[in-house]
CSV table of C-alpha atoms and ligand atoms in Angstrom, one decimal:
chain,number,residue,atom,x,y,z
T,921,MET,CA,0.0,0.0,0.0
T,922,LYS,CA,1.3,3.5,-0.9
T,923,VAL,CA,2.5,5.5,2.1
T,924,VAL,CA,2.5,9.3,2.0
T,925,ARG,CA,5.5,11.1,3.6
T,926,ARG,CA,6.4,14.7,3.6
T,927,GLN,CA,9.8,16.4,3.8
T,928,PHE,CA,10.5,17.6,7.3
T,929,GLY,CA,13.4,20.0,7.1
T,930,GLY,CA,16.6,18.1,6.4
T,931,GLY,CA,15.5,15.0,8.3
T,932,PRO,CA,13.7,11.8,7.3
T,933,PRO,CA,10.3,12.4,5.7
T,934,VAL,CA,7.3,12.1,8.1
T,935,SER,CA,3.7,10.9,7.9
T,936,LEU,CA,0.9,13.4,7.5
T,937,PHE,CA,0.0,12.7,11.2
T,938,THR,CA,2.4,12.7,14.2
T,939,LEU,CA,1.6,10.7,17.2
T,940,GLY,CA,2.0,12.8,20.4
T,941,THR,CA,2.8,10.5,23.3
T,942,MET,CA,1.4,12.6,26.1
T,943,ARG,CA,-1.9,10.7,26.4
T,944,ALA,CA,-0.6,7.1,26.6
T,945,LEU,CA,0.9,7.4,30.1
T,946,LYS,CA,-0.9,4.5,32.0
T,947,SER,CA,1.6,1.8,31.1
T,948,PRO,CA,4.2,0.6,28.6
T,949,LYS,CA,1.5,-1.8,27.4
T,950,GLN,CA,-0.9,1.1,26.5
T,951,MET,CA,2.0,2.8,24.7
T,952,TYR,CA,2.7,-0.4,22.8
T,953,GLU,CA,-0.9,-0.8,21.7
T,954,ILE,CA,-1.1,2.8,20.5
T,955,LEU,CA,2.2,2.5,18.6
T,956,GLU,CA,0.9,-0.7,17.0
T,957,SER,CA,-2.2,1.1,15.9
T,958,ALA,CA,-0.1,4.0,14.7
T,959,ILE,CA,1.8,1.7,12.3
T,960,SER,CA,-1.6,0.5,10.9
T,961,ALA,CA,-2.6,4.2,10.5
T,962,GLY,CA,0.4,4.9,8.4
T,963,ILE,CA,2.2,7.0,11.1
T,964,ASN,CA,5.9,7.0,11.4
T,965,HIS,CA,6.5,10.2,13.4
T,966,LEU,CA,6.5,10.2,17.2
T,967,GLU,CA,6.6,13.2,19.3
T,968,THR,CA,7.6,13.1,23.0
T,969,ALA,CA,9.3,15.2,25.7
T,970,PRO,CA,10.8,14.8,29.2
T,971,ALA,CA,7.9,17.0,30.3
T,972,TYR,CA,5.4,14.3,29.5
T,973,GLY,CA,5.9,12.3,32.6
T,974,PRO,CA,6.9,8.7,31.9
T,975,ALA,CA,6.2,9.0,28.1
T,976,GLU,CA,9.8,8.7,27.0
T,977,ARG,CA,10.4,5.6,29.2
T,978,PHE,CA,7.2,3.9,28.0
T,979,LEU,CA,8.1,4.8,24.4
T,980,GLY,CA,11.5,3.2,24.8
T,981,GLU,CA,10.1,0.0,26.2
T,982,ALA,CA,7.3,-0.2,23.6
T,983,LEU,CA,9.7,0.5,20.7
T,984,HIS,CA,12.1,-2.1,21.9
T,985,GLN,CA,9.3,-4.7,22.1
T,986,LEU,CA,7.9,-3.8,18.6
T,987,LYS,CA,11.4,-4.1,17.1
T,988,SER,CA,11.9,-7.5,18.6
T,989,GLU,CA,8.7,-8.5,17.0
T,990,GLY,CA,9.7,-7.1,13.6
T,991,LYS,CA,7.0,-4.4,13.8
T,992,GLU,CA,7.8,-0.9,12.5
T,993,PRO,CA,6.4,1.5,9.9
T,994,ILE,CA,7.8,1.5,6.4
T,995,GLY,CA,11.1,3.3,6.5
T,996,GLY,CA,11.3,3.1,10.3
T,997,TRP,CA,10.3,5.5,13.0
T,998,VAL,CA,11.1,9.2,13.1
T,999,ILE,CA,11.4,10.5,16.7
T,1000,THR,CA,11.2,14.1,18.0
T,1001,SER,CA,11.8,15.0,21.6
T,1002,LYS,CA,12.2,18.4,23.3
T,1003,VAL,CA,14.3,20.4,25.8
T,1004,LEU,CA,13.1,23.3,27.7
T,1005,PRO,CA,15.0,26.6,27.2
T,1006,GLY,CA,16.8,28.3,30.0
T,1007,GLN,CA,18.9,25.4,31.2
T,1008,THR,CA,22.7,25.6,31.8
T,1009,LEU,CA,24.9,23.7,29.4
T,1010,PRO,CA,25.5,20.8,31.8
T,1011,GLU,CA,21.8,20.6,32.7
T,1012,GLY,CA,20.9,20.4,29.0
T,1013,GLN,CA,23.6,17.8,28.3
T,1014,GLU,CA,22.2,15.7,31.1
T,1015,GLN,CA,18.7,16.1,29.8
T,1016,ILE,CA,19.6,15.0,26.2
T,1017,LYS,CA,21.6,12.0,27.5
T,1018,GLY,CA,18.5,11.1,29.6
T,1019,ILE,CA,16.2,11.4,26.6
T,1020,LEU,CA,18.4,9.0,24.6
T,1021,LYS,CA,18.7,6.6,27.5
T,1022,ARG,CA,14.9,6.5,28.2
T,1023,ILE,CA,14.0,6.1,24.5
T,1024,ARG,CA,16.8,3.5,24.1
T,1025,VAL,CA,18.4,5.1,21.0
T,1026,SER,CA,21.8,6.6,20.3
T,1027,GLN,CA,20.4,9.5,18.3
T,1028,ILE,CA,17.0,11.1,17.9
T,1029,ASN,CA,16.0,12.5,14.5
T,1030,ASN,CA,14.7,15.8,15.8
T,1031,LEU,CA,15.2,17.9,18.9
T,1032,ALA,CA,13.0,20.8,19.5
T,1033,ILE,CA,13.5,23.7,21.9
T,1034,HIS,CA,10.2,23.3,23.8
T,1035,GLY,CA,8.5,26.6,23.9
T,1036,ILE,CA,10.4,29.6,22.4
T,1037,ASN,CA,7.7,31.8,23.9
T,1038,LEU,CA,9.7,34.8,25.1
T,1039,ASN,CA,12.7,36.8,23.7
T,1040,LYS,CA,15.0,35.4,26.4
T,1041,HIS,CA,14.2,31.8,25.2
T,1042,LEU,CA,15.3,32.7,21.6
T,1043,ASP,CA,18.4,34.5,23.0
T,1044,TRP,CA,19.2,31.3,25.0
T,1045,ALA,CA,18.9,29.2,21.9
T,1046,LEU,CA,20.9,31.5,19.6
T,1047,LYS,CA,23.5,33.0,21.8
T,1048,GLY,CA,23.4,31.5,25.3
T,1049,ASP,CA,23.9,28.1,26.8
T,1050,GLY,CA,21.2,26.8,24.4
T,1051,ALA,CA,23.4,27.6,21.4
T,1052,ASP,CA,26.4,25.7,23.0
T,1053,LEU,CA,24.0,22.8,23.9
T,1054,ILE,CA,22.7,22.5,20.3
T,1055,ASN,CA,26.3,22.7,18.9
T,1056,TRP,CA,27.4,20.0,21.3
T,1057,ALA,CA,24.5,17.7,20.5
T,1058,GLU,CA,25.0,18.1,16.8
T,1059,ASP,CA,28.8,17.6,17.1
T,1060,GLN,CA,28.3,14.4,19.2
T,1061,GLY,CA,25.8,13.1,16.6
T,1062,LEU,CA,23.1,12.9,19.3
T,1063,ILE,CA,20.4,14.7,17.2
T,1064,GLY,CA,19.7,14.8,13.5
T,1065,GLN,CA,18.3,18.3,13.3
T,1066,ILE,CA,17.2,21.2,15.6
T,1067,GLY,CA,13.8,22.9,15.6
T,1068,PHE,CA,11.5,24.7,18.0
T,1069,SER,CA,7.9,24.9,19.2
T,1070,SER,CA,6.4,28.2,20.1
T,1071,HIS,CA,3.3,29.7,21.6
T,1072,GLY,CA,4.8,33.1,21.3
T,1073,SER,CA,4.0,36.2,19.3
T,1074,TYR,CA,4.1,36.4,15.6
T,1075,SER,CA,7.2,38.7,15.6
T,1076,LEU,CA,9.1,36.3,17.9
T,1077,ILE,CA,8.3,33.3,15.7
T,1078,GLU,CA,9.3,35.3,12.7
T,1079,GLU,CA,12.6,36.2,14.3
T,1080,ALA,CA,13.3,32.6,15.2
T,1081,LEU,CA,12.6,31.5,11.6
T,1082,ASN,CA,14.7,34.3,10.2
T,1083,SER,CA,17.7,33.2,12.4
T,1084,GLU,CA,18.1,30.2,10.0
T,1085,ARG,CA,19.2,28.2,12.9
T,1086,PHE,CA,16.2,25.9,12.9
T,1087,LYS,CA,15.2,23.2,10.4
T,1088,PHE,CA,11.6,22.7,11.7
T,1089,CYS,CA,9.0,24.3,13.9
T,1090,SER,CA,5.8,23.4,15.7
T,1091,LEU,CA,3.2,26.1,15.5
T,1092,HIS,CA,-0.4,26.9,16.4
T,1093,VAL,CA,-1.9,27.0,13.0
T,1094,HIS,CA,-5.6,26.2,12.7
T,1095,LEU,CA,-8.6,26.4,10.4
T,1096,LEU,CA,-10.3,28.6,13.0
T,1097,ASN,CA,-7.2,30.6,13.8
T,1098,GLN,CA,-5.1,31.3,10.7
T,1099,ASP,CA,-2.9,34.1,12.1
T,1100,ASN,CA,0.3,32.0,12.0
T,1101,LEU,CA,-0.5,30.6,8.5
T,1102,PRO,CA,1.8,33.1,6.7
T,1103,LEU,CA,4.7,32.1,9.0
T,1104,ALA,CA,4.1,28.5,8.4
T,1105,LEU,CA,3.9,28.9,4.6
T,1106,THR,CA,7.1,31.0,4.6
T,1107,ALA,CA,8.8,28.3,6.7
T,1108,LEU,CA,7.7,25.6,4.3
T,1109,SER,CA,8.9,27.6,1.3
T,1110,ASN,CA,12.3,28.0,3.0
T,1111,GLY,CA,12.6,24.2,3.3
T,1112,LEU,CA,11.7,23.9,7.0
T,1113,GLY,CA,9.4,21.2,8.3
T,1114,VAL,CA,6.2,22.6,9.9
T,1115,MET,CA,4.2,20.6,12.5
T,1116,ALA,CA,0.7,21.9,13.5
T,1117,ILE,CA,0.2,21.6,17.2
T,1118,SER,CA,-2.9,19.6,18.0
T,1119,PRO,CA,-5.5,20.8,15.5
T,1120,ALA,CA,-8.1,18.7,17.3
T,1121,ASP,CA,-7.7,20.1,20.8
T,1122,LYS,CA,-6.0,23.5,20.4
T,1123,GLY,CA,-7.9,24.1,17.2
T,1124,GLY,CA,-11.1,24.4,19.1
T,1125,HIS,CA,-12.0,21.1,20.8
T,1126,LEU,CA,-13.1,19.9,17.4
T,1127,TYR,CA,-13.5,16.3,18.7
T,1128,ALA,CA,-16.7,17.6,20.4
T,1129,PRO,CA,-18.0,20.2,18.0
T,1130,SER,CA,-21.0,22.4,18.6
T,1131,THR,CA,-24.2,21.9,16.6
T,1132,ALA,CA,-23.5,25.2,14.8
T,1133,LEU,CA,-20.1,24.0,13.8
T,1134,ILE,CA,-21.4,20.7,12.6
T,1135,ASN,CA,-24.0,22.4,10.5
T,1136,ASP,CA,-21.7,25.0,9.1
T,1137,CYS,CA,-19.1,22.4,7.9
T,1138,LYS,CA,-21.7,19.9,6.4
T,1139,PRO,CA,-21.3,17.5,4.9
T,1140,ILE,CA,-17.7,17.1,6.3
T,1141,PRO,CA,-17.2,16.6,10.0
T,1142,PRO,CA,-15.4,19.7,11.5
T,1143,LEU,CA,-12.3,17.9,12.6
T,1144,GLU,CA,-11.9,16.2,9.2
T,1145,LEU,CA,-12.3,19.5,7.5
T,1146,ALA,CA,-9.7,21.2,9.8
T,1147,TYR,CA,-7.2,18.4,9.1
T,1148,ARG,CA,-7.8,18.6,5.4
T,1149,PHE,CA,-7.5,22.4,5.4
T,1150,LEU,CA,-4.0,22.1,7.0
T,1151,LEU,CA,-2.8,19.3,4.9
T,1152,ALA,CA,-3.9,21.0,1.7
T,1153,GLN,CA,-1.9,24.1,2.8
T,1154,GLY,CA,1.1,21.9,2.8
T,1155,ILE,CA,1.7,21.7,6.5
T,1156,SER,CA,4.1,18.9,6.9
T,1157,THR,CA,2.4,17.0,9.7
T,1158,LEU,CA,-0.4,17.3,12.2
T,1159,THR,CA,0.0,16.2,15.8
T,1160,LEU,CA,-2.6,14.2,17.6
T,1161,GLY,CA,-2.7,12.5,21.0
T,1162,ALA,CA,-4.2,9.1,21.4
T,1163,CYS,CA,-5.0,7.0,24.5
T,1164,LYS,CA,-6.7,4.2,22.6
T,1165,SER,CA,-6.6,2.7,19.1
T,1166,ASP,CA,-9.9,4.3,18.1
T,1167,ASP,CA,-8.4,7.7,18.5
T,1168,LEU,CA,-6.3,7.1,15.3
T,1169,GLU,CA,-9.2,6.2,13.0
T,1170,LEU,CA,-9.5,9.6,11.4
T,1171,ALA,CA,-5.7,9.7,11.0
T,1172,GLN,CA,-5.8,6.4,9.2
T,1173,LYS,CA,-8.6,7.6,7.0
T,1174,LEU,CA,-6.7,10.7,6.0
T,1175,SER,CA,-3.2,9.1,6.0
T,1176,ARG,CA,-2.9,9.6,2.2
T,1177,SER,CA,-5.0,12.8,1.9
T,1178,ASP,CA,-2.3,15.2,0.7
T,1179,GLU,CA,-4.1,16.5,-2.3
T,1180,PRO,CA,-5.5,20.1,-2.7
T,1181,LEU,CA,-8.9,20.8,-1.3
T,1182,ASN,CA,-11.8,19.6,-3.5
T,1183,LYS,CA,-14.9,21.6,-4.4
T,1184,GLU,CA,-17.0,20.2,-1.6
T,1185,GLU,CA,-14.2,21.0,1.0
T,1186,ASN,CA,-13.8,24.5,-0.3
T,1187,GLN,CA,-17.5,25.2,-0.2
T,1188,ALA,CA,-17.7,23.8,3.4
T,1189,ILE,CA,-14.8,26.1,4.5
T,1190,GLU,CA,-16.4,29.1,2.8
T,1191,ASN,CA,-19.7,28.4,4.4
T,1192,LEU,CA,-18.1,27.9,7.8
T,1193,LEU,CA,-16.4,31.3,7.7
T,1194,THR,CA,-19.4,33.1,6.2
T,1195,GLN,CA,-21.7,31.7,8.9
T,1196,GLY,CA,-19.3,32.8,11.6
T,1197,LYS,CA,-19.2,36.3,10.2
T,1198,LEU,CA,-23.0,36.5,9.9
T,1199,ARG,CA,-23.4,35.6,13.6
T,1200,LEU,CA,-20.9,38.2,14.7
T,1201,GLY,CA,-22.1,40.9,12.3
T,1202,GLU,CA,-20.5,44.3,12.8
T,1203,SER,CA,-19.0,43.2,16.1
T,1204,MET,CA,-16.5,40.8,14.6
T,1205,CYS,CA,-12.9,41.6,15.6
T,1206,GLY,CA,-10.7,41.6,12.5
T,1207,GLN,CA,-7.6,40.7,14.5
T,1208,CYS,CA,-5.6,43.5,13.0
T,1209,LYS,CA,-4.0,44.4,16.4
T,1210,GLU,CA,-4.2,48.1,15.6
T,1211,CYS,CA,-5.8,48.7,19.1
T,1212,LEU,CA,-2.6,47.7,20.9
T,1213,PRO,CA,-0.8,48.7,23.1
T,1214,CYS,CA,-3.3,48.9,26.0
T,1215,PRO,CA,-2.0,50.8,29.0
T,1216,GLN,CA,-3.5,48.0,31.2
T,1217,LYS,CA,-1.7,45.4,29.0
T,1218,VAL,CA,-5.1,43.8,28.1
T,1219,PRO,CA,-4.4,41.5,25.1
T,1220,ILE,CA,-7.4,42.8,23.2
T,1221,PRO,CA,-7.1,40.8,20.0
T,1222,ALA,CA,-6.5,37.5,21.8
T,1223,LEU,CA,-9.6,38.0,24.0
T,1224,LEU,CA,-11.8,39.2,21.1
T,1225,HIS,CA,-10.6,36.1,19.1
T,1226,LEU,CA,-12.1,34.0,21.9
T,1227,ARG,CA,-15.3,36.1,21.5
T,1228,ASN,CA,-15.3,35.5,17.7
T,1229,LEU,CA,-15.1,31.8,18.3
T,1230,ARG,CA,-17.7,31.8,21.1
T,1231,ILE,CA,-20.3,33.8,19.2
T,1232,GLY,CA,-19.3,32.9,15.6
T,1233,HIS,CA,-19.0,29.2,16.0
T,1234,ASP,CA,-20.5,28.5,19.5
T,1235,LEU,CA,-17.2,27.0,20.7
T,1236,GLU,CA,-18.2,27.1,24.4
T,1237,SER,CA,-16.0,24.5,26.1
T,1238,PHE,CA,-12.9,25.6,24.2
T,1239,THR,CA,-13.3,29.3,24.7
T,1240,LYS,CA,-14.1,28.9,28.4
T,1241,GLU,CA,-11.1,26.6,28.9
T,1242,ARG,CA,-8.8,29.1,27.2
T,1243,TYR,CA,-10.3,32.1,29.0
T,1244,ASN,CA,-10.0,30.6,32.5
T,1245,LEU,CA,-6.5,29.5,31.8
T,1246,ILE,CA,-5.4,33.1,31.5
T,1247,GLY,CA,-2.9,33.9,34.2
T,1248,LYS,CA,-2.4,30.3,35.1
T,1249,ALA,CA,-0.1,29.0,32.4
T,1250,GLY,CA,3.0,31.1,32.8
T,1251,HIS,CA,4.5,32.2,29.4
T,1252,TRP,CA,2.5,29.6,27.6
T,1253,TRP,CA,-0.6,31.8,27.4
T,1254,GLU,CA,-1.9,35.3,28.2
T,1255,SER,CA,-1.6,36.6,31.7
T,1256,ILE,CA,-4.3,39.3,31.8
T,1257,ASN,CA,-8.0,38.9,31.2
T,1258,ALA,CA,-10.7,41.3,30.1
T,1259,ASN,CA,-11.5,42.3,33.7
T,1260,ALA,CA,-8.4,44.5,33.7
T,1261,CYS,CA,-9.9,46.9,31.2
T,1262,ASN,CA,-10.8,50.2,33.0
T,1263,SER,CA,-12.6,51.6,30.0
T,1264,CYS,CA,-10.1,54.4,29.4
T,1265,GLY,CA,-11.0,54.3,25.8
T,1266,GLU,CA,-7.4,54.8,24.4
T,1267,CYS,CA,-7.7,51.8,22.1
T,1268,MET,CA,-11.0,52.8,20.4
T,1269,PRO,CA,-9.8,55.5,18.0
T,1270,ARG,CA,-7.1,53.1,16.7
T,1271,CYS,CA,-9.7,50.4,15.8
T,1272,PRO,CA,-10.4,50.6,12.0
T,1273,LYS,CA,-13.8,48.8,12.7
T,1274,GLU,CA,-14.7,51.4,15.4
T,1275,LEU,CA,-15.6,48.6,17.7
T,1276,PRO,CA,-16.8,49.4,21.2
T,1277,ILE,CA,-13.8,47.5,22.7
T,1278,PRO,CA,-14.5,48.0,26.4
T,1279,ASP,CA,-18.1,46.8,26.0
T,1280,LEU,CA,-17.0,43.8,24.0
T,1281,LEU,CA,-14.4,42.9,26.6
T,1282,LYS,CA,-16.9,43.2,29.4
T,1283,GLU,CA,-19.3,40.9,27.6
T,1284,THR,CA,-16.5,38.4,26.8
T,1285,HIS,CA,-15.6,38.3,30.5
T,1286,GLU,CA,-19.2,37.7,31.6
T,1287,GLN,CA,-19.7,35.0,29.0
T,1288,LEU,CA,-16.5,33.1,29.6
T,1289,ILE,CA,-15.4,33.5,33.2
T,1290,ALA,CA,-15.9,30.3,35.2
T,1291,SER,CA,-18.8,30.6,37.6
T,1292,PRO,CA,-17.8,30.2,41.2
T,1293,GLN,CA,-17.9,26.6,42.4
T,1294,ARG,CA,-21.0,25.8,44.4
T,1295,ARG,CA,-20.1,25.0,48.0
T,1296,LEU,CA,-21.1,21.6,49.1
T,1297,TRP,CA,-21.7,22.7,52.7
T,1298,GLY,CA,-23.0,25.7,54.7
E,2390,SF4,S1,-10.4,50.8,27.0
E,2390,SF4,FE1,-9.7,48.9,28.1
E,2390,SF4,S2,-8.7,47.7,26.5
E,2390,SF4,FE2,-8.9,49.8,25.7
E,2390,SF4,S3,-7.0,50.7,26.1
E,2390,SF4,FE3,-8.3,51.2,27.8
E,2390,SF4,S4,-8.0,49.6,29.4
E,2390,SF4,FE4,-7.1,48.9,27.4
E,2391,SF4,S1,-8.1,47.1,16.2
E,2391,SF4,FE1,-10.3,46.5,16.4
E,2391,SF4,S2,-10.5,44.9,14.8
E,2391,SF4,FE2,-8.3,45.2,15.1
E,2391,SF4,S3,-7.7,43.7,16.6
E,2391,SF4,FE3,-8.2,45.5,17.7
E,2391,SF4,S4,-10.3,45.3,18.3
E,2391,SF4,FE4,-9.9,43.9,16.6
């Protein structure tokens, strides 16, 4: 059977889907079963990290067993792991040695800097101990190529890509949030590999779509449409987590779907975006970011993006989860919510759509803030 692989920077080609290992943490047996299903689903690319608890150790055990049974994907596995920025050189060296030991290999194909989210992380990777660590790992033949993941700003990701130090990147690029798509396309045209971070979960909890979303995407299920959109853009590979074999069914179905969008898919995407715009009407935030900076540091576009998704596509669980994570995820997400707006009005003249920004922020806060937990006593 034909397998489809895409170039991934200068490393071995990868399957259209990448198995993230952060959800198979119960036992090596669970990891083994998921990997076996991944082979059947045409997957050859595995993504793990020391930060995923026992994932690397379970992966090492499962891979060892599969190898002894002669089971592996066509062309062999491609493995990506990650190191957090900010470590000293000796700490980083120990971490890389630990990764190889746990996965039971002498080299991993891809090492990503896990979360270049702030300028200091990029400085670390380009000029600090991180630069020395990368050089050491390459010189020792411990890694095939270096890349990064980022939840940071557009300009920071652009700077990282322009450094020409990295051969691949993992980005948030989604059907319902296409802000980073130009960066991804530029990276691809420069020969980098691009991995989309969890289109199912981070792309809007698309495994549990709203009725509005289902209707707007008809006849294609929303998650399938989102996957097809990204693959048709040329994104090298899409990550998905799996805790049981069934979770890989859609990946198996789409394992060779690398062709451009067909007429039906294009129509479904057009309808989806049109319906979202209709529900939002004049109040839709165009995400131009002209309103920034806010003296209270309110991340207006990010918050109004959640409002766009909540009202435009009825993404309740996703938007509430993201909103209530604000201030609780360090540099991985925003730190200030809409409640910080004091209605000073400074942003309003800068908005080309003349949106009543303070009112929209207040409404967003009221819609998305978690209601206080009910007390079970007293
Ligand atoms: S009105 Fe609110 S969001 Fe706008 S600049 Fe003032 S504090 Fe920031
Ligand atoms: S300027 Fe207006 S349209 Fe642009 S991001 Fe800010 S609120 Fe949205």
